[in-house]
Coordinates of C-alpha atoms and ligand atoms in Angstrom, one line a residue:
X151 CA 74.3 84.1 95.2
X152 CA 72.8 82.5 92.1
X153 CA 75.4 81.8 89.5
X154 CA 75.4 80.1 86.1
X155 CA 78.3 77.7 85.6
X156 CA 79.5 77.1 82.1
X157 CA 81.6 74.0 81.7
X158 CA 83.8 72.7 78.9
X159 CA 84.3 69.1 78.0
X160 CA 88.0 69.1 78.4
X161 CA 90.9 71.4 79.0
X162 CA 92.6 70.3 75.9
X163 CA 90.0 72.1 73.7
X164 CA 91.3 75.4 72.4
X165 CA 88.8 78.2 72.8
X166 CA 86.6 76.4 75.4
X167 CA 83.2 76.0 73.9
X168 CA 80.4 76.6 76.5
X169 CA 78.0 73.7 76.1
X170 CA 76.4 73.1 79.4
X171 CA 74.6 75.4 81.8
X172 CA 73.2 74.9 85.2
X173 CA 72.2 77.2 88.1
X174 CA 73.9 76.5 91.4
X175 CA 74.3 78.4 94.6
X176 CA 77.8 79.5 94.8
X177 CA 79.3 81.1 97.9
X178 CA 82.7 82.2 96.7
X179 CA 83.4 85.9 96.2
X180 CA 85.4 85.0 93.1
X181 CA 82.9 85.8 90.4
X182 CA 83.0 85.9 86.6
X183 CA 86.2 83.9 86.8
X184 CA 87.6 81.0 84.8
X185 CA 88.5 78.0 86.9
X186 CA 90.4 74.9 86.0
X187 CA 89.3 71.7 87.7
X188 CA 90.0 68.0 87.0
X189 CA 89.9 67.8 83.2
X190 CA 87.2 70.5 83.1
X191 CA 87.2 74.3 82.9
X192 CA 84.5 76.3 84.5
X193 CA 83.4 79.9 83.9
X194 CA 81.2 81.2 86.7
X195 CA 79.0 84.0 85.7
X196 CA 76.9 85.5 88.6
X197 CA 74.0 87.8 88.5
X198 CA 74.0 88.2 92.3
X199 CA 70.7 88.6 94.1
X200 CA 70.3 91.5 96.4
X201 CA 70.6 90.2 100.0
X202 CA 70.9 93.4 102.0
X203 CA 68.5 96.4 102.1
X204 CA 70.5 99.6 101.6
X205 CA 69.5 103.0 103.1
X206 CA 71.1 106.3 102.2
X207 CA 71.2 109.2 104.7
X208 CA 72.6 112.4 103.4
X209 CA 73.4 115.6 105.3
X210 CA 76.1 118.1 105.9
X211 CA 78.4 117.5 108.9
X212 CA 76.9 118.3 112.3
X213 CA 73.3 118.2 111.0
X214 CA 72.1 115.3 113.2
X215 CA 73.0 112.1 111.2
X216 CA 74.5 110.3 114.2
X217 CA 71.4 111.2 116.3
X218 CA 69.1 109.9 113.6
X219 CA 71.1 106.7 113.3
X220 CA 70.8 106.1 117.1
X221 CA 67.0 106.5 116.7
X222 CA 66.9 104.2 113.7
X223 CA 69.0 101.4 115.3
X224 CA 66.8 101.6 118.5
X225 CA 63.7 100.9 116.5
X226 CA 65.3 97.6 115.4
X227 CA 66.4 96.8 119.0
X228 CA 69.9 96.3 120.3
X229 CA 72.8 98.8 120.6
X230 CA 75.0 99.8 117.8
X231 CA 78.7 99.6 118.4
X232 CA 82.0 100.0 116.6
X233 CA 83.5 96.8 115.2
X234 CA 84.9 94.7 118.1
X235 CA 88.7 94.7 118.4
X236 CA 89.1 97.0 115.5
X237 CA 90.5 100.5 114.9
X238 CA 89.2 102.7 117.8
X239 CA 88.8 105.5 115.4
X240 CA 86.5 103.4 113.1
X241 CA 83.4 105.4 111.9
X242 CA 81.4 102.1 111.6
X243 CA 78.5 101.1 113.9
X244 CA 77.2 97.6 114.0
X245 CA 74.1 96.2 115.6
X246 CA 72.2 92.9 115.3
X247 CA 70.3 94.1 112.2
X248 CA 72.1 97.2 110.9
X249 CA 75.5 98.3 109.9
X250 CA 76.0 102.0 109.4
X251 CA 79.1 103.0 107.4
X252 CA 80.2 106.6 107.1
X253 CA 80.9 107.7 103.6
X254 CA 83.8 109.9 104.9
X255 CA 85.7 106.6 104.7
X256 CA 85.7 107.0 100.9
X257 CA 87.6 110.3 101.1
X258 CA 90.4 109.7 98.5
X259 CA 92.4 112.7 99.7
X260 CA 93.4 112.9 103.4
X261 CA 93.4 116.2 105.3
X262 CA 96.8 117.3 103.9
X263 CA 96.0 116.2 100.4
X264 CA 92.8 118.3 100.4
X265 CA 94.8 121.3 101.8
X266 CA 97.5 120.9 99.1
X267 CA 94.9 120.6 96.3
X268 CA 92.7 123.3 97.7
X269 CA 89.5 121.2 97.8
X270 CA 87.1 120.5 100.6
X271 CA 85.8 117.1 101.6
X272 CA 82.5 117.9 100.0
X273 CA 84.1 118.1 96.5
X274 CA 83.7 114.9 94.5
X275 CA 87.4 115.2 93.7
X276 CA 88.2 114.4 97.3
X277 CA 86.2 111.1 97.2
X278 CA 86.5 107.7 95.5
X279 CA 83.0 107.0 94.1
X280 CA 84.2 103.9 92.1
X281 CA 85.2 102.1 95.2
X282 CA 82.1 103.4 97.1
X283 CA 80.0 101.8 94.3
X284 CA 81.9 98.6 94.1
X285 CA 81.8 98.1 97.9
X286 CA 78.1 99.1 98.5
X287 CA 77.2 96.8 95.5
X288 CA 79.2 93.9 97.0
X289 CA 77.7 94.3 100.5
X290 CA 74.2 94.5 98.9
X291 CA 74.9 91.1 97.2
X292 CA 76.1 89.5 100.5
X293 CA 79.8 89.8 99.9
X294 CA 82.1 91.1 102.7
X295 CA 84.5 94.0 101.8
X296 CA 87.7 95.6 103.1
X297 CA 86.5 99.2 103.5
X298 CA 89.0 102.0 104.0
X299 CA 88.8 104.2 107.2
X300 CA 89.1 107.9 107.2
X301 CA 90.5 108.8 110.6
X302 CA 88.8 112.1 111.8
X303 CA 91.3 112.3 114.8
X304 CA 94.5 112.3 112.6
X305 CA 93.0 113.4 109.2
X306 CA 94.7 110.3 107.6
X307 CA 93.5 107.2 105.7
X308 CA 93.9 104.2 108.1
X309 CA 94.2 100.5 107.0
X310 CA 90.9 99.1 105.9
X311 CA 88.5 97.2 108.2
X312 CA 86.5 94.1 107.2
X313 CA 82.7 94.7 106.9
X314 CA 80.3 91.8 106.6
X315 CA 77.2 92.1 104.7
X316 CA 74.3 93.0 107.1
X317 CA 70.6 92.7 106.9
X318 CA 70.3 96.5 106.6
X319 CA 73.2 98.6 105.5
X320 CA 72.9 102.3 106.1
X321 CA 75.4 104.6 104.2
X322 CA 75.4 107.9 105.8
X323 CA 77.4 111.0 104.9
X324 CA 77.9 113.8 102.4
X325 CA 77.3 111.9 99.2
X326 CA 75.0 108.8 99.3
X327 CA 72.9 110.1 96.4
X328 CA 75.6 111.9 94.4
X329 CA 76.8 109.1 92.2
X330 CA 74.1 107.6 90.0
X331 CA 75.4 104.1 90.4
X332 CA 75.4 104.3 94.2
X333 CA 71.9 106.0 94.1
X334 CA 70.5 103.1 92.1
X335 CA 71.6 100.7 94.9
X336 CA 69.5 102.4 97.5
X337 CA 66.2 100.9 98.6
X338 CA 65.3 104.1 100.5
X339 CA 67.0 107.5 100.8
X340 CA 66.7 110.3 103.3
X341 CA 68.0 113.9 103.3
X342 CA 68.4 116.0 106.5
X343 CA 67.9 119.5 105.2
X344 CA 69.0 121.9 107.9
X345 CA 68.5 125.6 107.0
X346 CA 71.6 127.9 107.3
X347 CA 70.2 129.7 110.4
X348 CA 69.6 126.4 112.3
X349 CA 72.8 124.8 111.2
X350 CA 74.6 127.8 112.5
X351 CA 72.8 127.7 115.9
X352 CA 73.6 124.0 116.2
X353 CA 77.3 124.4 115.2
X354 CA 77.7 127.2 117.8
X355 CA 76.1 125.0 120.4
X356 CA 78.3 122.0 119.7
X357 CA 81.6 123.4 118.5
X358 CA 81.7 126.4 120.8
X359 CA 80.3 124.8 123.9
X360 CA 81.7 121.3 123.5
X361 CA 84.8 121.7 121.3
X362 CA 86.1 125.2 122.4
X363 CA 86.0 126.8 118.8
X364 CA 85.6 130.5 118.5
X365 CA 82.5 132.1 116.9
X366 CA 84.7 133.5 114.1
X367 CA 86.2 130.1 113.3
X368 CA 82.7 128.6 113.1
X369 CA 81.4 131.2 110.8
X370 CA 84.6 130.9 108.7
X371 CA 84.2 127.2 108.4
X372 CA 80.5 127.3 107.4
X373 CA 81.3 130.0 104.8
X374 CA 84.2 128.1 103.3
X375 CA 82.1 125.0 102.9
X376 CA 79.1 126.8 101.4
X377 CA 80.0 126.9 97.7
X378 CA 80.7 123.1 97.7
X379 CA 77.7 122.4 99.8
X380 CA 75.4 124.2 97.4
X381 CA 77.1 122.6 94.4
X382 CA 77.4 119.0 95.5
X383 CA 75.4 118.2 98.7
X384 CA 72.2 120.1 98.7
X385 CA 71.2 119.0 95.1
X386 CA 70.9 115.5 96.4
X387 CA 67.7 116.2 98.2
X388 CA 65.7 116.0 94.9
X389 CA 66.4 112.2 94.9
X390 CA 65.4 111.5 98.5
X391 CA 62.3 109.5 99.3
X392 CA 62.0 111.5 102.6
X393 CA 63.3 114.9 103.5
X394 CA 63.4 116.3 107.0
X395 CA 63.6 120.0 106.6
X396 CA 64.5 122.1 109.7
X397 CA 63.7 125.8 109.6
X398 CA 63.3 128.6 112.2
X399 CA 59.8 128.8 113.8
X400 CA 57.1 130.9 112.3
X401 CA 55.3 131.1 115.5
X402 CA 57.5 134.0 116.8
X403 CA 57.8 136.7 114.1
X404 CA 61.4 137.4 113.2
X405 CA 62.9 134.7 115.5
X406 CA 66.3 133.6 114.4
X407 CA 67.6 132.1 117.6
X408 CA 67.1 128.5 116.3
X409 CA 65.7 127.1 119.5
X410 CA 62.1 126.7 118.4
X411 CA 61.9 124.9 115.2
X412 CA 59.5 124.4 112.3
X413 CA 60.1 120.9 110.9
X414 CA 58.7 119.5 107.7
X415 CA 58.6 115.8 106.8
X416 CA 58.5 115.7 103.0
X417 CA 57.5 112.2 101.8
X418 CA 57.6 111.2 98.1
X419 CA 54.4 109.6 96.7
X420 CA 54.9 106.4 94.8
X421 CA 58.2 105.3 96.3
X422 CA 58.3 101.5 96.5
X423 CA 57.5 100.0 99.9
X424 CA 56.8 103.5 101.4
X425 CA 53.5 105.0 102.0
X426 CA 53.4 108.5 103.5
X427 CA 52.1 109.2 107.0
X428 CA 49.0 111.4 107.1
X429 CA 47.1 113.5 109.6
X430 CA 43.3 113.0 109.9
X431 CA 42.5 112.5 106.2
X432 CA 44.8 111.4 103.5
X433 CA 45.3 113.9 100.6
X434 CA 43.4 116.7 102.4
X435 CA 45.0 120.0 103.5
X436 CA 44.9 120.4 107.3
X437 CA 46.0 122.9 109.9
X438 CA 45.8 121.8 113.4
X439 CA 46.6 123.4 116.7
X440 CA 46.5 120.5 119.3
X441 CA 47.2 122.7 122.4
X442 CA 44.3 122.6 124.9
X443 CA 42.9 120.0 127.2
X444 CA 44.9 117.1 126.0
X445 CA 48.2 118.7 125.1
X446 CA 50.0 121.1 127.3
X447 CA 51.7 123.9 125.3
X448 CA 53.6 126.9 126.6
X449 CA 54.5 129.9 124.5
X450 CA 54.6 130.0 121.5
X451 CA 52.5 126.8 121.2
X452 CA 52.4 124.0 118.6
X453 CA 51.0 123.9 115.1
X454 CA 50.7 121.0 112.7
X455 CA 50.0 121.2 109.0
X456 CA 49.5 118.5 106.5
X457 CA 48.8 118.3 102.8
X458 CA 49.8 117.4 99.3
X459 CA 52.6 119.4 97.5
X460 CA 55.1 119.2 94.7
X461 CA 58.9 119.0 95.5
X462 CA 61.3 119.2 92.6
X463 CA 58.5 118.2 90.2
X464 CA 57.6 115.1 92.4
X465 CA 54.3 114.6 94.0
X466 CA 54.8 114.6 97.8
X467 CA 52.8 114.8 101.1
X468 CA 54.1 117.2 103.7
X469 CA 53.6 116.9 107.4
X470 CA 54.8 119.9 109.3
X471 CA 55.3 120.6 113.1
X472 CA 56.1 124.1 114.4
X473 CA 56.9 124.5 118.1
X474 CA 57.9 122.1 120.8
X475 CA 56.4 119.6 123.3
X476 CA 56.2 120.5 127.0
X477 CA 55.4 116.9 128.1
X478 CA 56.6 114.0 126.0
X479 CA 54.2 111.6 127.5
X480 CA 51.4 113.7 126.0
X481 CA 52.8 113.0 122.5
X482 CA 50.5 110.0 122.4
X483 CA 47.6 112.5 121.7
X484 CA 49.3 113.7 118.5
X485 CA 50.3 110.2 117.5
X486 CA 46.7 108.9 117.8
X487 CA 45.7 111.5 115.2
X488 CA 48.3 110.3 112.6
X489 CA 47.8 107.4 110.3
X490 CA 50.1 105.0 108.4
X491 CA 52.8 105.2 111.0
X492 CA 53.8 101.5 110.6
X493 CA 53.8 101.1 114.3
X494 CA 53.5 97.6 115.7
X495 CA 51.4 98.7 118.8
X496 CA 49.4 101.8 119.9
X497 CA 51.8 104.5 121.2
X498 CA 55.0 103.0 119.8
X499 CA 56.3 106.5 118.5
X500 CA 55.6 108.0 121.9
X501 CA 57.5 105.0 123.5
X502 CA 60.5 105.5 121.3
X503 CA 60.6 109.3 122.0
X504 CA 60.3 108.7 125.7
X505 CA 63.1 106.1 125.6
X506 CA 65.5 108.7 124.1
X507 CA 64.2 111.8 125.6
X508 CA 67.9 112.9 126.2
X509 CA 68.8 112.9 122.5
X510 CA 68.9 116.3 120.7
X511 CA 65.6 117.3 119.2
X512 CA 63.4 115.0 121.4
X513 CA 61.0 117.8 122.2
X514 CA 60.3 118.9 118.7
X515 CA 59.6 117.8 115.1
X516 CA 63.3 116.7 114.4
X517 CA 63.2 113.8 116.9
X518 CA 59.5 113.1 116.2
X519 CA 59.9 112.8 112.4
X520 CA 63.2 110.9 112.7
X521 CA 61.4 108.3 114.8
X522 CA 58.6 108.2 112.3
X523 CA 61.0 107.7 109.4
X524 CA 62.8 104.9 111.5
X525 CA 59.4 103.1 111.8
X526 CA 58.8 103.5 108.0
X527 CA 62.3 102.0 107.3
X528 CA 61.5 99.0 109.6
X529 CA 58.3 98.5 107.6
X530 CA 60.0 98.8 104.3
X531 CA 62.7 96.2 105.4
X532 CA 59.9 93.8 106.5
X533 CA 58.1 94.2 103.2
X534 CA 61.2 93.5 101.2
X535 CA 62.0 90.4 103.4
X536 CA 58.4 89.1 103.0
X537 CA 58.5 89.6 99.2
X538 CA 61.8 87.7 98.9
X539 CA 60.4 84.9 101.1
X540 CA 57.2 84.5 98.9
X541 CA 59.3 84.7 95.7
X542 CA 61.4 81.7 97.0
X543 CA 58.3 79.8 97.9
X544 CA 56.8 80.4 94.5
X545 CA 60.0 79.3 92.8
X546 CA 60.0 76.0 94.7
X547 CA 56.4 75.2 93.7
Ligands
LIG647 N1 67.5 117.8 116.4 C1 68.4 118.5 117.0 N2 68.1 119.5 117.8 C2 69.0 120.3 118.3 N3 70.4 120.1 118.1 C3 70.7 119.1 117.3 C4 69.8 118.2 116.7 N4 70.5 117.3 116.0 C5 71.7 117.6 116.2 N5 71.9 118.7 116.9 C6 73.2 119.3 117.3 O1 74.1 119.0 116.3 C7 75.2 118.3 116.9 C8 75.6 117.2 115.9 O2 74.7 116.3 115.9 P1 75.0 114.8 115.3 O3 76.3 114.3 115.9 O4 73.9 113.9 115.3 O5 75.3 115.2 113.7 P2 76.2 114.6 112.7 O6 75.6 115.0 111.4 O7 76.4 113.1 112.9 O8 77.6 115.3 112.9 P3 79.1 114.9 112.3 O9 78.9 114.6 110.9 O10 79.8 116.2 112.5 O11 79.6 113.8 113.1 C9 74.7 117.7 118.2 O12 75.7 117.6 119.2 C10 73.7 118.8 118.7 O13 74.4 119.9 119.2
LIG648 O1 82.3 117.1 106.1 C1 82.9 116.2 106.8 C2 82.1 115.0 106.9 O2 81.6 114.7 108.2 C3 84.2 116.4 107.3 O3 84.5 117.7 107.3 C4 85.2 115.6 106.4 O4 85.0 114.2 106.5 C5 86.6 115.9 106.8 O5 86.8 115.5 108.1 P1 87.9 116.3 109.1 O6 87.4 117.7 109.2 O7 87.9 115.5 110.3 O8 89.2 116.2 108.3

């Protein structure tokens, strides 16, 4: 961290007069403090450099954040695990390059507190945005923090855990783009926009099949969260650099089963370090049905679309896939028609998809576009690192 040190000639002086400045590298976490040394007083004033690349991932609960995180960390290599020897109910996942923190840890009200006050976890009143901002900022500047833990098993706030500043920090949860101060710390932001019909289908699949909840309780839970979801979570999508929107298919008229999906990757134009992926010809409007000799498709087939559009008054490029793959190895045919994928070798998207074929959404646009966004994030990270390295070299010359 680069800091300016102001020194005084002697401690005996009233109102220390700052007369000397020099820039040093200071590793203490004690910033902007007044220190007394041997016959000298020091005031350390730091304008800390960003060290960590910060990514925000917003979505409602049960909308695929964990799955997306697993795909992202896999792109960087290495497995993501909870902090070693820590709280077994920690929500944090750490790999060699990335640390994923769950913003549920900034709930200021525990489950009982929320019940007493009649607010949901989606309501800003149930969350501590000041602490979220302070800690994300500190981590971005390379300073470790003691982050609280929200325990989803007990519904209580557990003692904090120590989080070291990683190369890439992902903040995932309900509100990564809600608070302007936190939003400004993000180098890239993603919103997973799951339509109500699909969210319902996924919730039924998980909460009924895997958690034994009744259909009525799932419906009631979705309904009770909806007003706060509409007020506080959904509006964040206008800030996202990339939105993955998941809708029911249009290939089967009237389908509301939520099994075959139409998925849009909405990519903001002009975001720093991010250039949208395109199909065939950048900026053109394209409809493509790739089924035939090179891609096996069963009913109802696969349709891709690509083109420019406007999203909350921002210029965007939209890539859409409706339908699902029968054979994942044939995805290479689709991949070879896409450009600007930021892959390191031919077929890397297909390789990633095959590696995680057991993850939800691997046969459709959800898994495909999550993988593509993961590769774009790796590219963004590498660009930022390269820029910093060249800035340092220039500063030395
Ligand atoms: N792409 C997908 N296709 C089909 N189902 C999916 C997909 N992504 C997620 N799901 C379903 O939603 C469930 C939740 O996914 P995941 O754990 O990734 O979401 P989450 O947002 O992290 O959830 P939570 O916040 O509740 O922990 C999965 O178990 C699966 O049933
Ligand atoms: O929306 C959520 C974020 O994932 C959860 O509902 C919120 O964190 C409260 O958790 P719990 O239901 O375990 O008390």
